[in-house]
PDB file of C-alpha atoms and ligand atoms in Angstrom:
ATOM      1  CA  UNK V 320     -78.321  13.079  74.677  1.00  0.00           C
ATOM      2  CA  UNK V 321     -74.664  11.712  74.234  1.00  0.00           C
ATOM      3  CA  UNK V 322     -71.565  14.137  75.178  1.00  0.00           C
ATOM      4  CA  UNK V 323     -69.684  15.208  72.804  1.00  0.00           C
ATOM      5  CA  UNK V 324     -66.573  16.750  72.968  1.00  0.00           C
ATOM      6  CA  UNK V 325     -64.427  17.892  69.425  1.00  0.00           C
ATOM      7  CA  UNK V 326     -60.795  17.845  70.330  1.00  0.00           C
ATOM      8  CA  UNK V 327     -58.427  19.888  67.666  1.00  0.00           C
ATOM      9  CA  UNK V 328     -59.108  23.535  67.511  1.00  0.00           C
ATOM     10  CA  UNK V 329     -58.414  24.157  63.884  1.00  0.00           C
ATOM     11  CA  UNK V 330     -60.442  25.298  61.011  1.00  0.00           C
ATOM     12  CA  UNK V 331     -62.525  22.265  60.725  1.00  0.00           C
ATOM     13  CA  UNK V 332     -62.962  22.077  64.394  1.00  0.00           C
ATOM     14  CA  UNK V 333     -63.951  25.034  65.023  1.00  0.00           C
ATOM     15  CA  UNK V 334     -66.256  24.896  61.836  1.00  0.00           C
ATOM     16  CA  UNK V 335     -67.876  21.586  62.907  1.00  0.00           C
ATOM     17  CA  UNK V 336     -68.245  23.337  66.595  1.00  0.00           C
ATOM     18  CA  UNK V 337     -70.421  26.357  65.153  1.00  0.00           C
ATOM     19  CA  UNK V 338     -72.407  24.102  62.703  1.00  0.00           C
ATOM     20  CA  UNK V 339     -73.187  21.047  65.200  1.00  0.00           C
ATOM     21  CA  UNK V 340     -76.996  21.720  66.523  1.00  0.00           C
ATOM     22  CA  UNK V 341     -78.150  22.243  68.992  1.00  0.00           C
ATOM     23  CA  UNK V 342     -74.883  24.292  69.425  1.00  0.00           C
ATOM     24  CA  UNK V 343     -75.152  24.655  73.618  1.00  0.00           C
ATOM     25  CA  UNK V 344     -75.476  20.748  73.902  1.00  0.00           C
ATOM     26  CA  UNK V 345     -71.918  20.207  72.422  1.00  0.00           C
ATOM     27  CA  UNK V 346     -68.650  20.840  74.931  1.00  0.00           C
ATOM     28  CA  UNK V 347     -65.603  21.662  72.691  1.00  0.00           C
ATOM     29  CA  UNK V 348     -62.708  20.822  74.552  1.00  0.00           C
ATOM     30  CA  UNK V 349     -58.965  21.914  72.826  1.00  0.00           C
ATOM     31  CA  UNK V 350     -56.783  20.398  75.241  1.00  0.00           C
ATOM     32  CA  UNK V 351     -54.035  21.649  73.761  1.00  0.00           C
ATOM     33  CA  UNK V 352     -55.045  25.025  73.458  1.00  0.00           C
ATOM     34  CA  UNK V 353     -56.804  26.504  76.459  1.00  0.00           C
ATOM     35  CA  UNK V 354     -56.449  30.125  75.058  1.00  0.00           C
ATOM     36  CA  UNK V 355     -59.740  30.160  72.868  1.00  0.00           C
ATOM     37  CA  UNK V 356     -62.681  31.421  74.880  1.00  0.00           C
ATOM     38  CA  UNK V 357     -64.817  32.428  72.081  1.00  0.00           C
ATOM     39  CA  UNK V 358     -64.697  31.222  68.662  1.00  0.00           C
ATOM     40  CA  UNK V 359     -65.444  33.743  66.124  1.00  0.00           C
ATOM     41  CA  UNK V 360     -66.969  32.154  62.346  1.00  0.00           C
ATOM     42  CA  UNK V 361     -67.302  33.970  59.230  1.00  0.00           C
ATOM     43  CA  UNK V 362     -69.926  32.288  57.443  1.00  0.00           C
ATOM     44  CA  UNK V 363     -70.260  31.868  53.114  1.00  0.00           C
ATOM     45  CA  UNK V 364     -73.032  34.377  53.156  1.00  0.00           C
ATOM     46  CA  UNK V 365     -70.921  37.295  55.440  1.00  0.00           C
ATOM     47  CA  UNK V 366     -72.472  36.848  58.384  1.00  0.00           C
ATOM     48  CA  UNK V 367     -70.356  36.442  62.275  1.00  0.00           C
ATOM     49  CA  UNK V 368     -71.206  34.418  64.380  1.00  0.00           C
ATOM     50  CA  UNK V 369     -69.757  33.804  68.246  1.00  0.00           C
ATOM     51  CA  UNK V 370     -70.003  30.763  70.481  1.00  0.00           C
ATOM     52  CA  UNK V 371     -68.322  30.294  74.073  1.00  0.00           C
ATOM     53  CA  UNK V 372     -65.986  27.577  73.889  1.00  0.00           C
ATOM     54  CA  UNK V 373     -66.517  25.278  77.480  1.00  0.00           C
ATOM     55  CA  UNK V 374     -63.688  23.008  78.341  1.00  0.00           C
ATOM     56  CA  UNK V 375     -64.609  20.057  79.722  1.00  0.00           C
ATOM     57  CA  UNK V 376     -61.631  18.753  81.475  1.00  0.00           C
ATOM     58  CA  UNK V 377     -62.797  15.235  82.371  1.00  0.00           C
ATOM     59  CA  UNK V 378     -62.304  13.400  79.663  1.00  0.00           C
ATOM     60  CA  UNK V 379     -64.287  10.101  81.196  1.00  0.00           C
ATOM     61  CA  UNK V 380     -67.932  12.083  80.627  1.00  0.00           C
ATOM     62  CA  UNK V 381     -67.485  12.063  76.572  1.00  0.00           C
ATOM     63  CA  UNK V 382     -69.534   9.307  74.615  1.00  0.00           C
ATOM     64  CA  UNK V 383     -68.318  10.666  71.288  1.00  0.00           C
ATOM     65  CA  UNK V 384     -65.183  12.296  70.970  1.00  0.00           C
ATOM     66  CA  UNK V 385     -64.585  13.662  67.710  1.00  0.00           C
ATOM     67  CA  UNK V 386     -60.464  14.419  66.845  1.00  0.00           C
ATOM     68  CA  UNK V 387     -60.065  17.046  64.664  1.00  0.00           C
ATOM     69  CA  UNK V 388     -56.228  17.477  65.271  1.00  0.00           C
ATOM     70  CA  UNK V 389     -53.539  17.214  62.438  1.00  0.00           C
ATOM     71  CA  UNK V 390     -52.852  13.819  62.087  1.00  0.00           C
ATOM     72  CA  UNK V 391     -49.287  13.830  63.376  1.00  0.00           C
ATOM     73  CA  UNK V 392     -50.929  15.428  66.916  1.00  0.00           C
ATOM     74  CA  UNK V 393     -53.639  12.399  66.537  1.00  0.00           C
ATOM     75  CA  UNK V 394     -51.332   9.812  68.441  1.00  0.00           C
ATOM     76  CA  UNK V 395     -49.208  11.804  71.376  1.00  0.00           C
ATOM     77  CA  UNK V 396     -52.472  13.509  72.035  1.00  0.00           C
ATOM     78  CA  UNK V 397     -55.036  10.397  71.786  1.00  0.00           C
ATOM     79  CA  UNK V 398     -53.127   7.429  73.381  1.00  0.00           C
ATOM     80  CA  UNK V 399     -52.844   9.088  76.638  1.00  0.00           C
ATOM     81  CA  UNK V 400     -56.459   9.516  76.721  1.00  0.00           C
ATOM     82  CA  UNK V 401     -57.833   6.648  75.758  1.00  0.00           C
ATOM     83  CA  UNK V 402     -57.420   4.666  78.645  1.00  0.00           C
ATOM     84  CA  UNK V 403     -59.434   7.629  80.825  1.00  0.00           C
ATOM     85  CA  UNK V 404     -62.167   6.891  78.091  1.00  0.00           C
ATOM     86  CA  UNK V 405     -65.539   5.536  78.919  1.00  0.00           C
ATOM     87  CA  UNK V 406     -65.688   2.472  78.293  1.00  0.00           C
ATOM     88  CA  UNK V 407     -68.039   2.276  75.293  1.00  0.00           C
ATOM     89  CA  UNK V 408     -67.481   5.680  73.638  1.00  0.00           C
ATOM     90  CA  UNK V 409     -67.539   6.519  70.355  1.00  0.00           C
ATOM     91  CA  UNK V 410     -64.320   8.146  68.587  1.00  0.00           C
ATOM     92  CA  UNK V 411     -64.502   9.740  65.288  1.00  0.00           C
ATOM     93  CA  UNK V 412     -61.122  10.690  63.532  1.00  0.00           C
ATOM     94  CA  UNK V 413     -61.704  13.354  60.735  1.00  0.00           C
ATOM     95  CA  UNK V 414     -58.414  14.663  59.713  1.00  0.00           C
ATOM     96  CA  UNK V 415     -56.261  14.695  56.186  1.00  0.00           C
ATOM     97  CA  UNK V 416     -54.331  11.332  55.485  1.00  0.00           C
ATOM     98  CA  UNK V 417     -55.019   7.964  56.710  1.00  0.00           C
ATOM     99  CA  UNK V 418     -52.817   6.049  59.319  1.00  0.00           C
ATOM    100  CA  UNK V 419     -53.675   6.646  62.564  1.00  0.00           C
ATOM    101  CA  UNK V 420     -56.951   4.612  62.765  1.00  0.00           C
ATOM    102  CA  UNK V 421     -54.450   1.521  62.963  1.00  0.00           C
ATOM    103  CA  UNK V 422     -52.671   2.037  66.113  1.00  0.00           C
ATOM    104  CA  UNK V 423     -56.107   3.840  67.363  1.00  0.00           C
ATOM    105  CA  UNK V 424     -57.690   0.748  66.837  1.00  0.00           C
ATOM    106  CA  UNK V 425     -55.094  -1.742  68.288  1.00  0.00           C
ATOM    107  CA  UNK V 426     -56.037  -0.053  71.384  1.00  0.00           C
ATOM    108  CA  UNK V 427     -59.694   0.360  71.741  1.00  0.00           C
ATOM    109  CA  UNK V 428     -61.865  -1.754  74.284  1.00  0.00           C
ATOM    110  CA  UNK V 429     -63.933  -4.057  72.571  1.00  0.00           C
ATOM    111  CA  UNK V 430     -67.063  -2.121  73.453  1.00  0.00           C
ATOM    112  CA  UNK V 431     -65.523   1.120  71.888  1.00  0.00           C
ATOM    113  CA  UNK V 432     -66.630   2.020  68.073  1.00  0.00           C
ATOM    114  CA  UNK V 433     -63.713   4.119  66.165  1.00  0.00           C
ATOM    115  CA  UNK V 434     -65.658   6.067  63.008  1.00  0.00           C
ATOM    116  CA  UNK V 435     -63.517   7.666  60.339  1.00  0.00           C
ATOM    117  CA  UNK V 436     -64.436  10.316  58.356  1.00  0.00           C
ATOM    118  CA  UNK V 437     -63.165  12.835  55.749  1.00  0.00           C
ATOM    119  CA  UNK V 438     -64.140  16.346  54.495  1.00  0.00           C
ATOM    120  CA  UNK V 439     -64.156  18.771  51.540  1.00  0.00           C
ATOM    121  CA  UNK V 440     -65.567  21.933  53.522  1.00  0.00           C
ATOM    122  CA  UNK V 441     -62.944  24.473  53.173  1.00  0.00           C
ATOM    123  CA  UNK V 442     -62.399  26.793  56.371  1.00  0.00           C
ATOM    124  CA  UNK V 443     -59.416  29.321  57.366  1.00  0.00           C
ATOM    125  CA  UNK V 444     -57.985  30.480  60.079  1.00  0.00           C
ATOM    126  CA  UNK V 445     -57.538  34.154  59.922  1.00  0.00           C
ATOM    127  CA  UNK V 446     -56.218  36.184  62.450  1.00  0.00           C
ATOM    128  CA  UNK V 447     -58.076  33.899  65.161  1.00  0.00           C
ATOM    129  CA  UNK V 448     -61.362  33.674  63.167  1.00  0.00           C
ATOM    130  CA  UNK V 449     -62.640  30.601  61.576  1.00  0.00           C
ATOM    131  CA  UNK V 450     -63.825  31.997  57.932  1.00  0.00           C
ATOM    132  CA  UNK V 451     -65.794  28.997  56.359  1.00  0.00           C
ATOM    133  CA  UNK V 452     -64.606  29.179  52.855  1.00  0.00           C
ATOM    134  CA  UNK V 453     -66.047  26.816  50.812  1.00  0.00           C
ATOM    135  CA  UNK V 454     -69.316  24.135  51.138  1.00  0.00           C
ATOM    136  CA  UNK V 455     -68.161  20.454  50.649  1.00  0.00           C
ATOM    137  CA  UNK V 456     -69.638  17.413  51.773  1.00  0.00           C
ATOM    138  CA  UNK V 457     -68.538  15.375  55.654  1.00  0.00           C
ATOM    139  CA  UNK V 458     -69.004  11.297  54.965  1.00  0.00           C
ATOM    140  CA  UNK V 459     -68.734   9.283  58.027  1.00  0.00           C
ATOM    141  CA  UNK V 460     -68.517   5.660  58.216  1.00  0.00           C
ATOM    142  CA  UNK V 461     -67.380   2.892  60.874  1.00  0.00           C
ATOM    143  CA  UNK V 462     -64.491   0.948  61.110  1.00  0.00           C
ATOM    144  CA  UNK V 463     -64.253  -1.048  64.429  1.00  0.00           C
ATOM    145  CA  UNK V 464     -66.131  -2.189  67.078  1.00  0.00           C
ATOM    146  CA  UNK V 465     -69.469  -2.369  67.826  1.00  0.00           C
ATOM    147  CA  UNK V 466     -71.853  -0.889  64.997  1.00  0.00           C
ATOM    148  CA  UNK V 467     -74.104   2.218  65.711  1.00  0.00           C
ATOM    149  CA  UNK V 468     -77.324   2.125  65.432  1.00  0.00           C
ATOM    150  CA  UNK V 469     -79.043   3.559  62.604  1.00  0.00           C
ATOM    151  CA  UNK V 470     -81.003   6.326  64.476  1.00  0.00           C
ATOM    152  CA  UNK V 471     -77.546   7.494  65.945  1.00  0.00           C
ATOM    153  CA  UNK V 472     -76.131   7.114  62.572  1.00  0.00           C
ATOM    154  CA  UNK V 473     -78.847   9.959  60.937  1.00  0.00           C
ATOM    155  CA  UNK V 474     -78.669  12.016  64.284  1.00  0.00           C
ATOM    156  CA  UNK V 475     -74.974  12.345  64.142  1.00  0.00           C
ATOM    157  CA  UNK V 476     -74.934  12.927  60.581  1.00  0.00           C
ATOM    158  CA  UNK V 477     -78.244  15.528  61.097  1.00  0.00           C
ATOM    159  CA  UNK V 478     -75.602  17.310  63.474  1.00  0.00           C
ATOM    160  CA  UNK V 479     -72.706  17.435  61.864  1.00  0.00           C
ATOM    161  CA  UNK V 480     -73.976  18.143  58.422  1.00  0.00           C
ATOM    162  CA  UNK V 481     -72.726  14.442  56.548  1.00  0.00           C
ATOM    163  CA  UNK V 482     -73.513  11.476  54.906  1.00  0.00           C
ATOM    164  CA  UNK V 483     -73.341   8.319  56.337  1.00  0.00           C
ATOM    165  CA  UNK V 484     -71.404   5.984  54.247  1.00  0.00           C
ATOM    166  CA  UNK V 485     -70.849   1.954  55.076  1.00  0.00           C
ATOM    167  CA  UNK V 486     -67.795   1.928  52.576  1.00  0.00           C
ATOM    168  CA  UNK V 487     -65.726   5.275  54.259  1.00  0.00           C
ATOM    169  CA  UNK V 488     -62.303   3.192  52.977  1.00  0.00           C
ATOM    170  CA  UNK V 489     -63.447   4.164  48.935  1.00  0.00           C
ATOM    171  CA  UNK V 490     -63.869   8.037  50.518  1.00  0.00           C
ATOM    172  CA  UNK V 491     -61.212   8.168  52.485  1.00  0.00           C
ATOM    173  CA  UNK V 492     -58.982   6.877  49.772  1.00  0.00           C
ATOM    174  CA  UNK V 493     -60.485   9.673  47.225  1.00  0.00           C
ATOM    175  CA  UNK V 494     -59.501  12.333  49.461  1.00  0.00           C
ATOM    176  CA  UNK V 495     -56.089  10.652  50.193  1.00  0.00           C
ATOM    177  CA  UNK V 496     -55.393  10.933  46.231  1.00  0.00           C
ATOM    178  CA  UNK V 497     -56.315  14.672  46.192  1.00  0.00           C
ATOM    179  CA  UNK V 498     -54.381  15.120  48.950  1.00  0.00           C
ATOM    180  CA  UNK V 499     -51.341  13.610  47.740  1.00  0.00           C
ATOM    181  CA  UNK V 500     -51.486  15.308  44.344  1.00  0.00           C
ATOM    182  CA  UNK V 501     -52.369  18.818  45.958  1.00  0.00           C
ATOM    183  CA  UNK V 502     -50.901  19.101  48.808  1.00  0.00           C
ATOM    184  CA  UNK V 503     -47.048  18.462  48.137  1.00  0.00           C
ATOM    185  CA  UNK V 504     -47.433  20.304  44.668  1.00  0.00           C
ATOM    186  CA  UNK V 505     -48.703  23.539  45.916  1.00  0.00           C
ATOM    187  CA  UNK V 506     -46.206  23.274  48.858  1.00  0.00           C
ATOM    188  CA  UNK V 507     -42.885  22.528  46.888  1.00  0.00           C
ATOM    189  CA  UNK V 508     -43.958  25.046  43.804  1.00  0.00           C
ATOM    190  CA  UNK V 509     -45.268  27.690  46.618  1.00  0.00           C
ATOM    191  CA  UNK V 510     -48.776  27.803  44.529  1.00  0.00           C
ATOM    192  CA  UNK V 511     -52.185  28.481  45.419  1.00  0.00           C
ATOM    193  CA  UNK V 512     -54.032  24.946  44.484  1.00  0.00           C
ATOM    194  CA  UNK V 513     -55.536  26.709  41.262  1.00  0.00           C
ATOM    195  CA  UNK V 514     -52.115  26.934  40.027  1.00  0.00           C
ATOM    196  CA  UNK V 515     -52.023  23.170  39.334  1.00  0.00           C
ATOM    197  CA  UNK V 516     -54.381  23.387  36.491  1.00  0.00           C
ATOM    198  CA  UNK V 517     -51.141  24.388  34.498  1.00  0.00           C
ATOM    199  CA  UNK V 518     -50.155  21.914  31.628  1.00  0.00           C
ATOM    200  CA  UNK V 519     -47.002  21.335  33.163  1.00  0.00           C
ATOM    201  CA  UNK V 520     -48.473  19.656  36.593  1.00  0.00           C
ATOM    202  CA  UNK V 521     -51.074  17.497  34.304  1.00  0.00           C
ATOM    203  CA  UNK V 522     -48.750  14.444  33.654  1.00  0.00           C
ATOM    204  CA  UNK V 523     -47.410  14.459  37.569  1.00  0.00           C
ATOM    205  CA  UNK V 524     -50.422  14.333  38.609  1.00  0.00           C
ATOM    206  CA  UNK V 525     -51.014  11.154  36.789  1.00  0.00           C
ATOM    207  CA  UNK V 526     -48.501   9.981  37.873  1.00  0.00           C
ATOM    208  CA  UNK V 527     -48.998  10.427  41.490  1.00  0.00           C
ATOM    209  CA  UNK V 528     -52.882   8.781  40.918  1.00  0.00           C
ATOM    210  CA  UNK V 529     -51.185   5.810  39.164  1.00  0.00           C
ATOM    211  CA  UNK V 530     -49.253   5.071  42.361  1.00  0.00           C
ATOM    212  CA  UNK V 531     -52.251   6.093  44.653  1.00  0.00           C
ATOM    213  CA  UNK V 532     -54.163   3.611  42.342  1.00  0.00           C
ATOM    214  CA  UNK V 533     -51.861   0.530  42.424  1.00  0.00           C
ATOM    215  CA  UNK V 534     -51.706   0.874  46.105  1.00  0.00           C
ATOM    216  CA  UNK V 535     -54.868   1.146  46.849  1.00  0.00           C
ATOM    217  CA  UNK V 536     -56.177  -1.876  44.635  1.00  0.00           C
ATOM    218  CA  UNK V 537     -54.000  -4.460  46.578  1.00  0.00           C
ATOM    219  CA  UNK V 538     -55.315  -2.711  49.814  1.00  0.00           C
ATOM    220  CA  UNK V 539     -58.564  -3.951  48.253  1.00  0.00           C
ATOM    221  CA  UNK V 540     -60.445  -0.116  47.099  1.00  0.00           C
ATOM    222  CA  UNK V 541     -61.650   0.056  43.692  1.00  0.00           C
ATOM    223  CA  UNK V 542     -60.043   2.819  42.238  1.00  0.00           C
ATOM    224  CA  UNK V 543     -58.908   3.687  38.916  1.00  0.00           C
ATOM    225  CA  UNK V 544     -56.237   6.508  37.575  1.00  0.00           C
ATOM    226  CA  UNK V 545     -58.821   8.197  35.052  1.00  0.00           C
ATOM    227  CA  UNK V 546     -61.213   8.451  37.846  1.00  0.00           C
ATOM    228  CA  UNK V 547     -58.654   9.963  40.261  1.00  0.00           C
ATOM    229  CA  UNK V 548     -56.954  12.186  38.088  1.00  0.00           C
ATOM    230  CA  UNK V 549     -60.386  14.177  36.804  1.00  0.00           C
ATOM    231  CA  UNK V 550     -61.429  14.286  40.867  1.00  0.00           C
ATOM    232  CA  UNK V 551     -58.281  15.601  41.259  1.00  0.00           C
ATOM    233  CA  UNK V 552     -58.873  18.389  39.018  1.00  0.00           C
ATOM    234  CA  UNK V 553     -62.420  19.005  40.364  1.00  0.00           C
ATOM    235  CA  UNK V 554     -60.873  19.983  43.504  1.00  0.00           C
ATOM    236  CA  UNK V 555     -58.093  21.758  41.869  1.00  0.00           C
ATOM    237  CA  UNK V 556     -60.941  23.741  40.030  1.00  0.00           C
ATOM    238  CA  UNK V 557     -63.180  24.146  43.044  1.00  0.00           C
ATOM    239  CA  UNK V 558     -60.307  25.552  46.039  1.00  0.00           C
ATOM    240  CA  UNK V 559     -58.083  27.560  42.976  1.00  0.00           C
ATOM    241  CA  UNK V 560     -57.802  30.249  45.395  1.00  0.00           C
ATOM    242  CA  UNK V 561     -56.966  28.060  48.149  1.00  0.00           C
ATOM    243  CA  UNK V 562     -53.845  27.547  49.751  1.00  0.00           C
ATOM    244  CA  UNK V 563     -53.610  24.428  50.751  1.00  0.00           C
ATOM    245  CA  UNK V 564     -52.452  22.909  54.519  1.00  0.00           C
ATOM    246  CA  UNK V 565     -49.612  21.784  53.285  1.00  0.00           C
ATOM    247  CA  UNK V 566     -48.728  24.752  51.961  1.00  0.00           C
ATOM    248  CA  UNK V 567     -49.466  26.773  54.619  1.00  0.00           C
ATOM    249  CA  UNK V 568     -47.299  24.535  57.088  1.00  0.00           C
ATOM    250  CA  UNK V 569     -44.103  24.828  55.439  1.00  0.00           C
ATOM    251  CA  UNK V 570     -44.303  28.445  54.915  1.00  0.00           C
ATOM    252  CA  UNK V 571     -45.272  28.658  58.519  1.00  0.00           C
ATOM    253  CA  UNK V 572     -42.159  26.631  59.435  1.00  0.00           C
ATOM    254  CA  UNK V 573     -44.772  23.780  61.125  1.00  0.00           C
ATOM    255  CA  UNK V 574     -44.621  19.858  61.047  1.00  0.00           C
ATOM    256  CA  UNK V 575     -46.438  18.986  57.979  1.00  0.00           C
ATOM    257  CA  UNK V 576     -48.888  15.878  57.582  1.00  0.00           C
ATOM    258  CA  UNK V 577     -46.735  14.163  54.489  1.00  0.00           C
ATOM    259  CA  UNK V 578     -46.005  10.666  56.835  1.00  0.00           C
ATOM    260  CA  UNK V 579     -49.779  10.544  56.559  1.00  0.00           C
ATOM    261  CA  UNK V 580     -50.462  10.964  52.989  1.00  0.00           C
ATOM    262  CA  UNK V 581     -47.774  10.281  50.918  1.00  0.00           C
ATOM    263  CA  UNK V 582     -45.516   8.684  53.021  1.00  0.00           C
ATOM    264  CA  UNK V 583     -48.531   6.233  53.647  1.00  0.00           C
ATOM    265  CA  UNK V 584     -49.113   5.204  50.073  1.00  0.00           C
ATOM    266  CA  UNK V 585     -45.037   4.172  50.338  1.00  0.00           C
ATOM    267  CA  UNK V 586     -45.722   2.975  53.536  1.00  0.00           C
ATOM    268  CA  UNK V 587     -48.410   0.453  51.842  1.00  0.00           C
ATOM    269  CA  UNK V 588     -47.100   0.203  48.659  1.00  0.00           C
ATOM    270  CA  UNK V 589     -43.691  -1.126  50.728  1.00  0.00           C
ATOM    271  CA  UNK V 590     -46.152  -3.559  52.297  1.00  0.00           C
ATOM    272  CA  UNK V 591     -47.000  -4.836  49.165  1.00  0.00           C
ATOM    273  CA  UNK V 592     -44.185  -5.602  47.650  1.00  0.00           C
ATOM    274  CA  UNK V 593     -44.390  -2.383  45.269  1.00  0.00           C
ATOM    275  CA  UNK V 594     -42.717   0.525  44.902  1.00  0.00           C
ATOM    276  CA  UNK V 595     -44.555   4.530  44.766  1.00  0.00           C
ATOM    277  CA  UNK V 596     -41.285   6.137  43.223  1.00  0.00           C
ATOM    278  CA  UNK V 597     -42.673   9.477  42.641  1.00  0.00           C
ATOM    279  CA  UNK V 598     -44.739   9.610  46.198  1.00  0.00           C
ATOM    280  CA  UNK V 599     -41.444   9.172  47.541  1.00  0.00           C
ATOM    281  CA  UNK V 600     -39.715  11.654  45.827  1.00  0.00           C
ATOM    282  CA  UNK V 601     -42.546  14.394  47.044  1.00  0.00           C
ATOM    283  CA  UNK V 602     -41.577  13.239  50.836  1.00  0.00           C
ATOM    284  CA  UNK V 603     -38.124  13.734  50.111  1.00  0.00           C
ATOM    285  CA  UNK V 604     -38.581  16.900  49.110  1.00  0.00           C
ATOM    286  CA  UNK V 605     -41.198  17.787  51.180  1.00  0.00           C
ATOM    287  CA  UNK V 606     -38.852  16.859  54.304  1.00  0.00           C
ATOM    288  CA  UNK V 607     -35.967  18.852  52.899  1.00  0.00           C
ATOM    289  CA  UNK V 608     -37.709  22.246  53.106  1.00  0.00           C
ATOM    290  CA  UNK V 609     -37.703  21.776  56.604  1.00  0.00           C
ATOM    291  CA  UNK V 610     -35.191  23.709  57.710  1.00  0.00           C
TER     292      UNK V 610
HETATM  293  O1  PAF M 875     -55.321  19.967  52.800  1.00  0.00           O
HETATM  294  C1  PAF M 875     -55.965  20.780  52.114  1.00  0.00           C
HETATM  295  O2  PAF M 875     -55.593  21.919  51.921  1.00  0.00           O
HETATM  296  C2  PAF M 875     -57.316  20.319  51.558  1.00  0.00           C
HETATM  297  O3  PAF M 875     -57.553  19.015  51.987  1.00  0.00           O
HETATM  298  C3  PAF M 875     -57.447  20.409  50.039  1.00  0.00           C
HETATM  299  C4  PAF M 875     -58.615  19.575  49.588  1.00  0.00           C
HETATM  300  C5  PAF M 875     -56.195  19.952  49.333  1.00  0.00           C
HETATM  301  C6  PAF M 875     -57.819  21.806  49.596  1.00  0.00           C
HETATM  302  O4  PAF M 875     -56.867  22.775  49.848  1.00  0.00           O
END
């Protein structure tokens, strides 16, 4: 059985910690936050549940190492450790915004296999507790270095609840537009993500998708606004009451992710010779309510 080892003791962590089976098999390490013990999840149906969280402090043991941090903590925490890494293991980056797997990558062995992933579960801190707060489907898919099997893809998708996907780029690039619609809106306008269903946010949100959807067609993913826009309101329909993690960073005074999502679509759209006008306007304003 492979070692695996979730770094990032947020929500989704924490969430993907309680749901992985056979629970006892999987180490959680946080090495950033030493303080949790025991993790505490409120389940959809109202049920608790406890598990003992075991450090494992040598990093050189892990086969799979799944980073669940925010993605600014991805690179100051990760590069250090990758060099202590076996030498064929396995990392899988699941966080909000895309980015990191590029310098990630630049740095792997060539027997080491980075996986991306994205999610839609929703899950909440609250007062130390991880409350799972709405289902949502986990794709995985790979994006460097030598290709898993397929009985280790359906095991690691059997554990951790998700599909296995051989185009992740198309899903991470769906959650990137939600993101970048969502996220900075509910943040700037201090509004739960339901809020956004408003008339007033519809044509911004276009907007936003048009720029998400020129960038993304020169970086090669079939995409188109319509498509974007109406996912976009899914979400918006399906997490009203939540408030997003953008949202909840700047009213908790705490870095936010916005160089990852839409800083990145300027980022590429720069690349390309383009120009995301109104993704860069959300970053400005983003970084000005950072005191
Ligand atoms: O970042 C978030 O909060 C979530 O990714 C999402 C989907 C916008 C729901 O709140």
């Amino acid at each position: 059985m492979d070692k695996i080892a979730i770094i990032g003791a947020g929500a989704i962590g924490r969430l993907i910690n309680h749901k992985a089976n056979p629970l006892h098999l999987w180490p959680f390490i946080d090495l950033r936050n030493k303080s949790i013990n025991i993790s505490t999840l409120h389940t959809l149906d109202g049920h608790t549940k406890q598990q003992t969280c075991i450090f494992l402090a040598d990093v050189s043991k892990i086969d799979l190492l799944i980073v669940t941090l925010k993605a600014y903590q991805v690179l100051p925490t990760l590069l250090p450790l990758l060099g202590q890494l076996k030498h064929d293991a396995k990392i899988l980056l699941l966080h909000n915004g895309m980015g990191t797997h590029l310098e990630i990558a630049n740095k792997l062995t060539q027997q080491q296999t980075l996986l991306l992933g994205t999610t839609n579960q929703g899950a909440m801190i609250v007062d130390g507790d991880v409350h799972h707060t709405g289902v949502g489907d986990t794709y995985i898919g790979h994006y460097c270095g030598p290709q898993v099997p397929t009985h280790y893809k359906h095991s690691l998708c059997q554990q951790l609840d998700a599909n296995w996907t051989e185009n992740i780029q198309q899903n991470l690039w769906n959650k990137l537009a939600i993101n970048c619609c969502i996220n900075p809106l509910t943040a700037i306008f201090n509004l739960n993500n339901g809020q956004l269903s408003a008339p007033q946010f519809y044509e911004q949100i276009e907007h936003i998708c048009y720029e998400v959807c020129q960038v993304a067609q020169r970086e090669g993913i079939k995409l188109t606004t319509n498509e974007l826009v109406t996912r976009v309101q899914k979400v918006i329909e399906l997490t009203a009451s939540n408030s997003s993690s953008m949202r909840q960073d700047i009213l908790l005074g705490r870095p936010t992710e916005i160089d990852y999502i839409n800083q990145y679509i300027c980022a590429c759209a720069a690349k390309h010779g383009i120009i995301a006008p109104i993704n860069q306007a959300l970053v400005t304003k983003i970084k000005s309510l950072h005191i």
